[in-house]
Short mmCIF file of C-alpha atoms in Angstrom, two decimals:
data_model
loop_
_atom_site.label_atom_id
_atom_site.label_comp_id
_atom_site.label_asym_id
_atom_site.label_seq_id
_atom_site.Cartn_x
_atom_site.Cartn_y
_atom_site.Cartn_z
CA MET A 12 -113.99 37.36 75.11
CA SER A 13 -113.96 36.69 71.34
CA LEU A 14 -117.46 36.25 69.93
CA GLY A 15 -117.92 35.12 66.33
CA LYS A 16 -120.73 35.92 63.95
CA GLN A 17 -122.61 32.75 64.89
CA HIS A 18 -122.96 34.01 68.46
CA ARG A 19 -125.81 36.18 67.19
CA TRP A 20 -128.05 33.10 67.24
CA LYS A 21 -127.33 32.61 70.94
CA VAL A 22 -128.19 36.26 71.51
CA LEU A 23 -131.43 35.72 69.61
CA GLY A 24 -132.16 32.56 71.61
CA ALA A 25 -131.61 34.34 74.92
CA GLY A 26 -133.78 37.24 73.78
CA VAL A 27 -136.55 34.86 72.78
CA ALA A 28 -136.30 33.05 76.12
CA ALA A 29 -136.43 36.30 78.11
CA ASN A 30 -139.52 37.48 76.25
CA ALA A 31 -141.21 34.08 76.46
CA CYS A 32 -140.77 33.92 80.24
CA PHE A 33 -142.43 37.29 80.77
CA SER A 34 -145.06 36.68 78.08
CA CYS A 35 -146.09 33.44 79.77
CA MET A 36 -147.32 35.52 82.70
CA VAL A 37 -148.80 38.29 80.54
CA GLY A 38 -150.78 35.71 78.57
CA GLY A 39 -151.32 33.19 81.35
CA VAL A 40 -152.96 35.47 83.92
CA PRO A 41 -155.87 36.49 81.62
CA ALA A 42 -156.38 32.84 80.67
CA THR A 43 -157.09 32.14 84.35
CA ALA A 44 -159.80 34.83 84.45
CA VAL A 45 -162.56 32.45 85.53
CA TYR A 46 -160.42 31.12 88.41
CA LEU A 47 -159.19 34.59 89.37
CA ARG A 48 -162.78 35.75 89.68
CA SER A 49 -163.66 32.96 92.11
CA SER A 50 -160.37 32.62 94.03
CA TYR A 51 -160.02 36.34 94.77
CA GLN A 52 -163.78 37.10 94.88
CA LEU A 53 -163.54 39.76 92.17
CA SER A 54 -166.42 41.77 90.75
CA GLY A 55 -166.64 42.37 87.00
CA SER A 56 -164.91 45.76 87.21
CA GLU A 57 -162.26 44.42 89.60
CA LEU A 58 -161.57 41.54 87.22
CA GLY A 59 -161.09 43.96 84.34
CA LEU A 60 -158.67 46.03 86.44
CA VAL A 61 -156.64 43.00 87.52
CA LEU A 62 -156.46 41.63 83.97
CA GLY A 63 -155.17 44.96 82.70
CA ILE A 64 -152.91 46.19 85.48
CA LEU A 65 -149.97 44.03 84.44
CA GLY A 66 -150.04 45.93 81.16
CA LEU A 67 -150.32 49.28 82.96
CA GLY A 68 -147.22 48.54 85.02
CA THR A 69 -145.35 47.59 81.88
CA ALA A 70 -146.47 50.70 80.01
CA ILE A 71 -145.41 53.27 82.59
CA SER A 72 -141.87 51.89 82.83
CA GLU A 73 -141.11 51.07 79.18
CA ILE A 74 -139.47 54.38 78.19
CA PRO A 75 -137.25 54.59 81.33
CA TRP A 76 -136.04 51.04 80.66
CA GLY A 77 -135.48 51.91 76.99
CA LEU A 78 -133.39 54.96 77.86
CA LEU A 79 -131.37 52.90 80.33
CA THR A 80 -130.83 50.22 77.69
CA ASP A 81 -129.43 52.73 75.20
CA ARG A 82 -127.14 54.11 77.93
CA TRP A 83 -126.04 50.96 79.80
CA GLY A 84 -126.50 48.20 77.24
CA ASP A 85 -128.80 45.20 77.10
CA ARG A 86 -127.17 42.76 79.51
CA PRO A 87 -127.43 44.66 82.83
CA VAL A 88 -130.99 45.77 82.09
CA LEU A 89 -132.16 42.25 81.25
CA LEU A 90 -130.47 40.67 84.27
CA THR A 91 -131.93 43.27 86.64
CA GLY A 92 -135.41 42.96 85.18
CA LEU A 93 -135.68 39.18 85.10
CA LEU A 94 -134.33 38.70 88.62
CA SER A 95 -136.60 41.34 90.14
CA VAL A 96 -139.70 39.95 88.37
CA ALA A 97 -138.90 36.51 89.77
CA LEU A 98 -138.77 37.96 93.28
CA VAL A 99 -142.12 39.74 92.88
CA LEU A 100 -143.77 36.56 91.58
CA LEU A 101 -142.42 34.61 94.55
CA LEU A 102 -144.04 37.17 96.87
CA LEU A 103 -147.34 36.80 95.00
CA ALA A 104 -147.08 33.03 95.34
CA ALA A 105 -146.54 33.35 99.09
CA ASP A 106 -149.52 35.70 99.36
CA ALA A 107 -151.75 33.32 97.40
CA ALA A 108 -150.73 30.41 99.63
CA HIS A 109 -151.71 32.13 102.87
CA ALA A 110 -154.14 35.04 102.55
CA PRO A 111 -155.05 35.84 98.94
CA SER A 112 -155.93 39.50 98.60
CA ALA A 113 -157.21 41.36 95.55
CA THR A 114 -155.25 44.44 96.62
CA SER A 115 -151.94 42.63 96.96
CA LEU A 116 -152.66 40.83 93.67
CA ALA A 117 -153.15 44.13 91.82
CA ILE A 118 -150.06 45.74 93.39
CA GLY A 119 -147.93 42.68 92.70
CA LEU A 120 -149.02 42.37 89.08
CA CYS A 121 -148.39 46.07 88.51
CA ALA A 122 -144.89 45.74 89.99
CA ALA A 123 -144.20 42.66 87.87
CA GLY A 124 -145.20 44.63 84.79
CA MET A 125 -143.00 47.60 85.71
CA LEU A 126 -139.97 45.37 86.16
CA GLY A 127 -140.71 42.93 83.35
CA SER A 128 -140.89 45.66 80.73
CA SER A 129 -137.10 45.65 80.77
CA VAL A 130 -137.07 42.56 78.55
CA ASN A 131 -138.92 44.28 75.71
CA ALA A 132 -136.58 47.10 74.69
CA ALA A 133 -133.37 45.41 75.83
CA SER A 134 -133.74 42.11 74.00
CA GLY A 135 -134.88 43.90 70.84
CA ARG A 136 -131.91 46.26 70.84
CA ALA A 137 -129.47 43.37 71.31
CA ILE A 138 -130.91 41.57 68.30
CA MET A 139 -130.88 44.69 66.12
CA LEU A 140 -127.20 45.23 66.99
CA TRP A 141 -126.13 41.67 66.21
CA PHE A 142 -128.04 41.19 62.92
CA GLN A 143 -127.52 42.90 59.55
CA ALA A 144 -130.31 44.93 57.94
CA SER A 145 -131.12 42.17 55.43
CA ASP A 146 -131.88 39.75 58.28
CA ARG A 147 -133.44 42.02 60.90
CA GLY A 148 -137.03 41.49 59.84
CA LEU A 149 -136.67 37.73 60.25
CA ALA A 150 -134.63 38.06 63.45
CA MET A 151 -137.14 40.41 65.06
CA SER A 152 -140.01 38.20 63.91
CA ILE A 153 -138.31 35.19 65.52
CA ARG A 154 -137.88 37.28 68.65
CA GLN A 155 -141.55 38.27 68.50
CA THR A 156 -142.60 34.61 68.30
CA ALA A 157 -141.64 34.52 71.95
CA VAL A 158 -144.72 36.60 72.72
CA PRO A 159 -147.36 34.25 71.24
CA GLY A 160 -145.20 31.31 72.28
CA GLY A 161 -145.23 32.53 75.86
CA TYR A 162 -148.93 33.35 75.60
CA ALA A 163 -149.66 29.84 74.30
CA MET A 164 -147.66 28.27 77.09
CA GLY A 165 -149.47 30.45 79.61
CA ALA A 166 -152.90 29.73 78.09
CA LEU A 167 -152.32 25.98 78.35
CA LEU A 168 -150.37 25.79 81.60
CA MET A 169 -151.68 28.51 83.90
CA PRO A 170 -155.42 27.63 83.93
CA TRP A 171 -154.52 24.02 84.71
CA LEU A 172 -152.19 25.10 87.52
CA ALA A 173 -154.80 27.51 88.89
CA SER A 174 -157.58 24.91 88.91
CA THR A 175 -155.42 22.08 90.26
CA TYR A 176 -152.94 23.69 92.64
CA GLY A 177 -154.08 27.29 93.04
CA PHE A 178 -152.38 30.58 92.30
CA LYS A 179 -149.36 29.82 94.45
CA ALA A 180 -148.39 27.37 91.71
CA VAL A 181 -149.20 29.87 88.95
CA PHE A 182 -146.92 32.58 90.33
CA GLY A 183 -144.26 30.14 91.54
CA THR A 184 -143.98 28.66 88.06
CA GLY A 185 -143.66 32.14 86.58
CA ALA A 186 -140.79 32.89 88.96
CA VAL A 187 -138.94 29.72 87.95
CA LEU A 188 -139.32 30.58 84.26
CA CYS A 189 -137.90 34.07 84.83
CA LEU A 190 -134.89 32.60 86.64
CA MET A 191 -134.30 30.28 83.68
CA GLY A 192 -134.35 33.29 81.36
CA PHE A 193 -131.95 35.09 83.70
CA THR A 194 -129.47 32.22 83.37
CA LEU A 195 -129.54 32.26 79.56
CA VAL A 196 -129.07 36.04 79.43
CA ALA A 197 -126.13 35.82 81.83
CA CYS A 198 -124.46 33.22 79.62
CA TRP A 199 -125.15 34.54 76.13
CA ILE A 200 -126.04 38.22 75.82
CA HIS A 201 -123.02 40.48 75.26
CA GLU A 202 -122.32 43.55 73.12
CA PRO A 203 -121.26 42.73 69.53
CA PRO A 204 -117.52 43.01 68.74
CA VAL A 205 -118.23 45.49 65.90
CA VAL A 206 -120.66 48.36 66.54
CA PRO A 207 -122.93 49.33 63.60
CA ALA A 208 -122.53 52.58 61.68
CA ARG A 209 -121.92 55.57 63.92
CA SER A 210 -124.44 57.66 62.01
CA ASP A 211 -127.10 56.01 64.13
CA ALA A 212 -125.45 57.15 67.35
CA VAL A 213 -125.62 60.87 66.64
CA ARG A 214 -129.30 61.00 65.78
CA ALA A 215 -131.68 63.02 67.87
CA SER A 216 -133.74 61.15 70.41
CA PRO A 217 -136.75 59.29 68.97
CA LEU A 218 -138.83 61.04 71.63
CA GLY A 219 -138.86 64.11 69.38
CA ASP A 220 -139.52 62.27 66.10
CA ARG A 221 -143.13 62.56 64.84
CA GLN A 222 -142.71 59.62 62.48
CA VAL A 223 -141.62 57.34 65.31
CA TRP A 224 -144.58 58.46 67.44
CA ARG A 225 -146.99 57.91 64.55
CA SER A 226 -145.69 54.40 63.97
CA ALA A 227 -145.85 53.69 67.71
CA ALA A 228 -149.48 54.87 67.81
CA ALA A 229 -150.39 52.64 64.87
CA ILE A 230 -148.76 49.64 66.55
CA SER A 231 -150.70 50.37 69.75
CA LEU A 232 -154.07 50.64 68.00
CA LEU A 233 -153.50 47.45 66.03
CA CYS A 234 -152.88 45.67 69.34
CA VAL A 235 -156.43 46.38 70.54
CA PRO A 236 -157.97 43.46 68.59
CA GLN A 237 -155.16 41.16 69.65
CA PHE A 238 -155.50 42.01 73.33
CA ALA A 239 -159.28 41.77 73.19
CA VAL A 240 -158.87 38.17 72.07
CA LEU A 241 -156.10 37.54 74.59
CA THR A 242 -157.88 38.97 77.63
CA TYR A 243 -161.57 38.40 76.92
CA ALA A 244 -161.90 35.50 74.49
CA ALA A 245 -161.88 33.07 77.42
CA VAL A 246 -164.79 34.92 79.03
CA PHE A 247 -166.58 35.18 75.65
CA PHE A 248 -166.32 31.45 75.04
CA HIS A 249 -167.36 30.58 78.60
CA ASP A 250 -170.17 33.08 79.20
CA ALA A 251 -171.59 33.67 75.70
CA LEU A 252 -170.95 30.38 73.92
CA GLY A 253 -170.80 27.88 76.80
CA VAL A 254 -167.50 26.40 75.66
CA GLY A 255 -165.59 24.27 78.19
CA ALA A 256 -162.36 25.42 79.84
CA MET A 257 -160.14 22.86 78.09
CA THR A 258 -161.54 23.73 74.67
CA VAL A 259 -160.99 27.42 75.41
CA SER A 260 -157.35 26.74 76.31
CA ILE A 261 -156.83 24.80 73.08
CA ILE A 262 -158.37 27.56 70.93
CA LEU A 263 -156.29 30.27 72.60
CA ALA A 264 -153.16 28.15 72.18
CA LEU A 265 -153.98 27.65 68.48
CA VAL A 266 -154.26 31.42 68.07
CA GLN A 267 -150.73 31.77 69.40
CA VAL A 268 -149.38 28.91 67.27
CA GLY A 269 -150.88 30.58 64.20
CA ALA A 270 -149.29 33.86 65.28
CA ILE A 271 -145.88 32.20 65.58
CA VAL A 272 -146.06 30.72 62.08
CA GLY A 273 -147.36 33.98 60.65
CA ARG A 274 -144.63 36.06 62.28
CA LEU A 275 -141.86 33.82 60.97
CA TRP A 276 -143.25 33.90 57.45
CA SER A 277 -143.89 37.65 57.46
CA GLY A 278 -140.40 38.49 58.71
CA ARG A 279 -138.68 36.48 55.98
CA TRP A 280 -141.09 37.63 53.28
CA THR A 281 -140.71 41.34 54.04
CA ASP A 282 -136.91 41.02 54.28
CA ARG A 283 -136.84 39.63 50.75
CA ARG A 284 -139.28 42.15 49.28
CA ASN A 285 -138.35 45.20 51.37
CA ASN A 286 -142.04 46.03 51.82
CA ARG A 287 -142.56 46.31 55.58
CA ARG A 288 -144.83 49.34 55.46
CA ALA A 289 -147.10 47.95 52.76
CA PHE A 290 -147.35 44.70 54.72
CA LEU A 291 -148.30 46.53 57.92
CA LYS A 292 -151.04 48.51 56.20
CA GLY A 293 -152.37 45.30 54.64
CA CYS A 294 -152.51 43.54 58.01
CA ALA A 295 -154.42 46.47 59.51
CA VAL A 296 -156.98 46.41 56.69
CA LEU A 297 -157.48 42.63 56.97
CA SER A 298 -157.92 42.92 60.75
CA THR A 299 -160.55 45.59 60.13
CA LEU A 300 -162.46 43.21 57.88
CA THR A 301 -162.19 40.13 60.13
CA PHE A 302 -163.17 41.84 63.38
CA GLY A 303 -165.82 43.95 61.70
CA GLY A 304 -167.31 40.78 60.25
CA LEU A 305 -167.17 39.09 63.64
CA GLY A 306 -168.95 42.05 65.22
CA ILE A 307 -171.77 41.70 62.69
CA ALA A 308 -171.93 37.90 62.96
CA VAL A 309 -172.19 37.58 66.75
CA PRO A 310 -175.66 39.13 67.23
CA LEU A 311 -176.95 37.38 64.11
CA LEU A 312 -175.68 33.89 64.89
CA ASP A 313 -175.57 33.61 68.68
CA SER A 314 -178.84 31.65 68.77
CA SER A 315 -177.60 29.01 66.32
CA PRO A 316 -176.14 25.85 67.92
CA VAL A 317 -173.84 25.27 64.94
CA ALA A 318 -172.60 28.85 65.05
CA THR A 319 -171.89 28.83 68.79
CA ALA A 320 -170.17 25.44 68.63
CA LEU A 321 -168.13 25.86 65.44
CA LEU A 322 -168.47 29.04 63.39
CA LEU A 323 -167.95 31.72 66.03
CA PRO A 324 -165.01 29.97 67.76
CA ALA A 325 -163.42 29.45 64.34
CA ALA A 326 -163.99 33.12 63.48
CA VAL A 327 -162.33 34.25 66.71
CA LEU A 328 -159.42 31.90 65.95
CA VAL A 329 -158.91 33.37 62.46
CA ALA A 330 -159.33 36.96 63.64
CA GLY A 331 -156.94 36.42 66.54
CA VAL A 332 -154.23 35.05 64.26
CA MET A 333 -154.72 37.89 61.77
CA ALA A 334 -154.26 40.44 64.56
CA SER A 335 -150.99 38.88 65.73
CA VAL A 336 -148.77 38.16 62.71
CA TRP A 337 -147.33 41.63 62.10
CA HIS A 338 -145.41 42.43 65.30
CA GLY A 339 -141.86 41.50 64.31
CA VAL A 340 -142.10 43.45 61.07
CA ALA A 341 -143.50 46.50 62.88
CA TYR A 342 -140.76 46.56 65.50
CA ALA A 343 -138.00 46.06 62.92
CA GLU A 344 -139.38 49.03 60.95
CA LEU A 345 -139.74 51.16 64.09
CA ALA A 346 -136.12 50.51 65.14
CA ALA A 347 -134.84 51.18 61.61
CA VAL A 348 -136.59 54.55 61.43
CA ALA A 349 -135.16 55.62 64.81
CA GLY A 350 -131.63 54.28 64.19
CA ILE A 351 -130.11 51.16 65.72
CA GLN A 352 -128.19 52.97 68.48
CA ARG A 353 -131.51 54.49 69.59
CA ALA A 354 -133.48 51.28 69.14
CA GLY A 355 -133.97 50.74 72.87
CA THR A 356 -135.83 54.03 73.25
CA ALA A 357 -137.83 53.59 70.02
CA LEU A 358 -138.93 50.07 70.92
CA ALA A 359 -139.85 51.28 74.39
CA MET A 360 -142.02 54.01 72.86
CA GLY A 361 -143.87 51.39 70.85
CA ASN A 362 -144.23 49.11 73.84
CA THR A 363 -145.49 51.94 76.06
CA GLY A 364 -148.52 52.33 73.84
CA VAL A 365 -148.91 48.58 73.47
CA PHE A 366 -149.07 47.96 77.19
CA LEU A 367 -151.29 50.96 77.84
CA VAL A 368 -153.63 49.25 75.40
CA LEU A 369 -153.16 45.98 77.30
CA PHE A 370 -154.30 47.80 80.44
CA ALA A 371 -157.17 49.69 78.82
CA THR A 372 -158.58 46.89 76.67
CA PRO A 373 -159.99 44.69 79.48
CA VAL A 374 -161.50 47.73 81.21
CA ALA A 375 -163.05 49.03 77.99
CA ALA A 376 -164.14 45.53 76.98
CA THR A 377 -165.99 45.09 80.26
CA ALA A 378 -167.90 48.32 79.66
CA ALA A 379 -168.62 47.51 76.00
CA VAL A 380 -169.94 44.03 76.75
CA SER A 381 -171.99 45.21 79.75
CA HIS A 382 -173.70 48.02 77.82
CA TRP A 383 -173.85 46.84 74.21
CA GLY A 384 -172.89 43.16 74.03
CA TRP A 385 -170.15 41.11 72.42
CA GLY A 386 -170.87 42.21 68.87
CA MET A 387 -170.03 45.81 69.77
CA LEU A 388 -166.74 44.75 71.36
CA TRP A 389 -165.54 42.97 68.22
CA GLY A 390 -166.81 45.82 66.04
CA LEU A 391 -164.82 48.36 68.06
CA CYS A 392 -161.74 46.20 67.57
CA GLY A 393 -162.27 46.48 63.83
CA GLY A 394 -162.51 50.26 64.16
CA CYS A 395 -159.18 50.42 65.99
CA ALA A 396 -157.55 48.35 63.24
CA LEU A 397 -158.91 50.78 60.65
CA ALA A 398 -157.39 53.73 62.54
CA ALA A 399 -154.05 51.90 62.63
CA ALA A 400 -154.17 51.44 58.85
CA ALA A 401 -154.51 55.20 58.47
CA LEU A 402 -151.65 55.95 60.88
CA PHE A 403 -148.99 53.60 59.50
CA PRO A 404 -146.69 55.81 57.36
CA ALA A 405 -146.74 55.38 53.61
CA VAL A 406 -143.76 53.73 51.91
CA SER A 407 -141.03 56.34 51.56
CA GLY A 408 -137.42 56.70 50.58
CA ARG A 409 -136.43 57.06 54.23
CA SER A 410 -137.60 53.57 55.09
CA ARG A 411 -136.04 51.98 52.02
CA THR A 412 -132.70 53.72 52.57
CA LEU A 413 -132.47 52.58 56.16
CA ALA A 414 -133.46 49.06 55.24
CA ALA A 415 -130.51 48.89 52.90
CA THR A 416 -127.88 49.90 55.45
CA PRO A 417 -126.15 47.53 57.89
#
């Protein structure tokens, strides 16, 4: 099969679709938190576990999938992952239709996460192989728009499905979406006709590279504020501010729309200026300020009708967008540092930490809110962003040299 240069856009489209399908479930399940609590009769701690276990399943399987991607290639890994996730979601739909069980829900979501993590490293490696260095920041940012895009779709669609048709419709819809992604991958994702520079292929494994681990840790910490908004903003709006379910869905969707626009802009901007590391540090500092300010504002303003109706929801919206715009740039930089032929493993290392955070954040958020209130939760998010700012490596010749190579 002869594939021209323009085929890279089909590869990018299939990668975006694969990520969006999985992200719709990752973002949609937390958005149904109120309905999960009632439908499955979950306690507060059980709800936190269920909301996070999809991330735990993803985290523990990321590096194995990344290693398999570097060895086998992107196509077989993506096809295996998407098809198996669809089957697990169909089983969850059948369980929800007959005898919904919190245990089977947790096991099923964990399995879906373990299998769905295949789309993260594989789709990213395919895009890095097909695109030149001068376009990779934009390409990876476009790919990363699939995450907030899928989250937005899940935030709007899944609560409505849960309230109207139940969780059999939620999981059945997720299965259909994964099968659609499977079809696009089968049609479009192939290895490029020209393999990038062989110098990448002989590098040592990223698993032994301190700089890769440091960048992965910074990415993980900067995800804490994002996942706090993703998993607990709905509960915050409902329980603390008394905001209606439809308004909550709209606000969460707006966060993801803002993240999409921000990721596209940041990818193109950093490609032109070759300043990925400076941009990442700046995003971490701004997230520190926005979430720290929110943590201070909540206990001071929660008795004000204007604040609870307008100011605090708007602040969460702004903070949520700020915590979500940097992902494509971070993953492009992480893959460049590791070398393109090792990108699957490097991206999996980053995603392992990210999804461990996705698991831990709801559990920790439950404890923080129960003991100290919402202000402490948002303040802790600001502290994690500050730690990420310290961990992101300084601009160095190594980064600039890699950014200049194809």
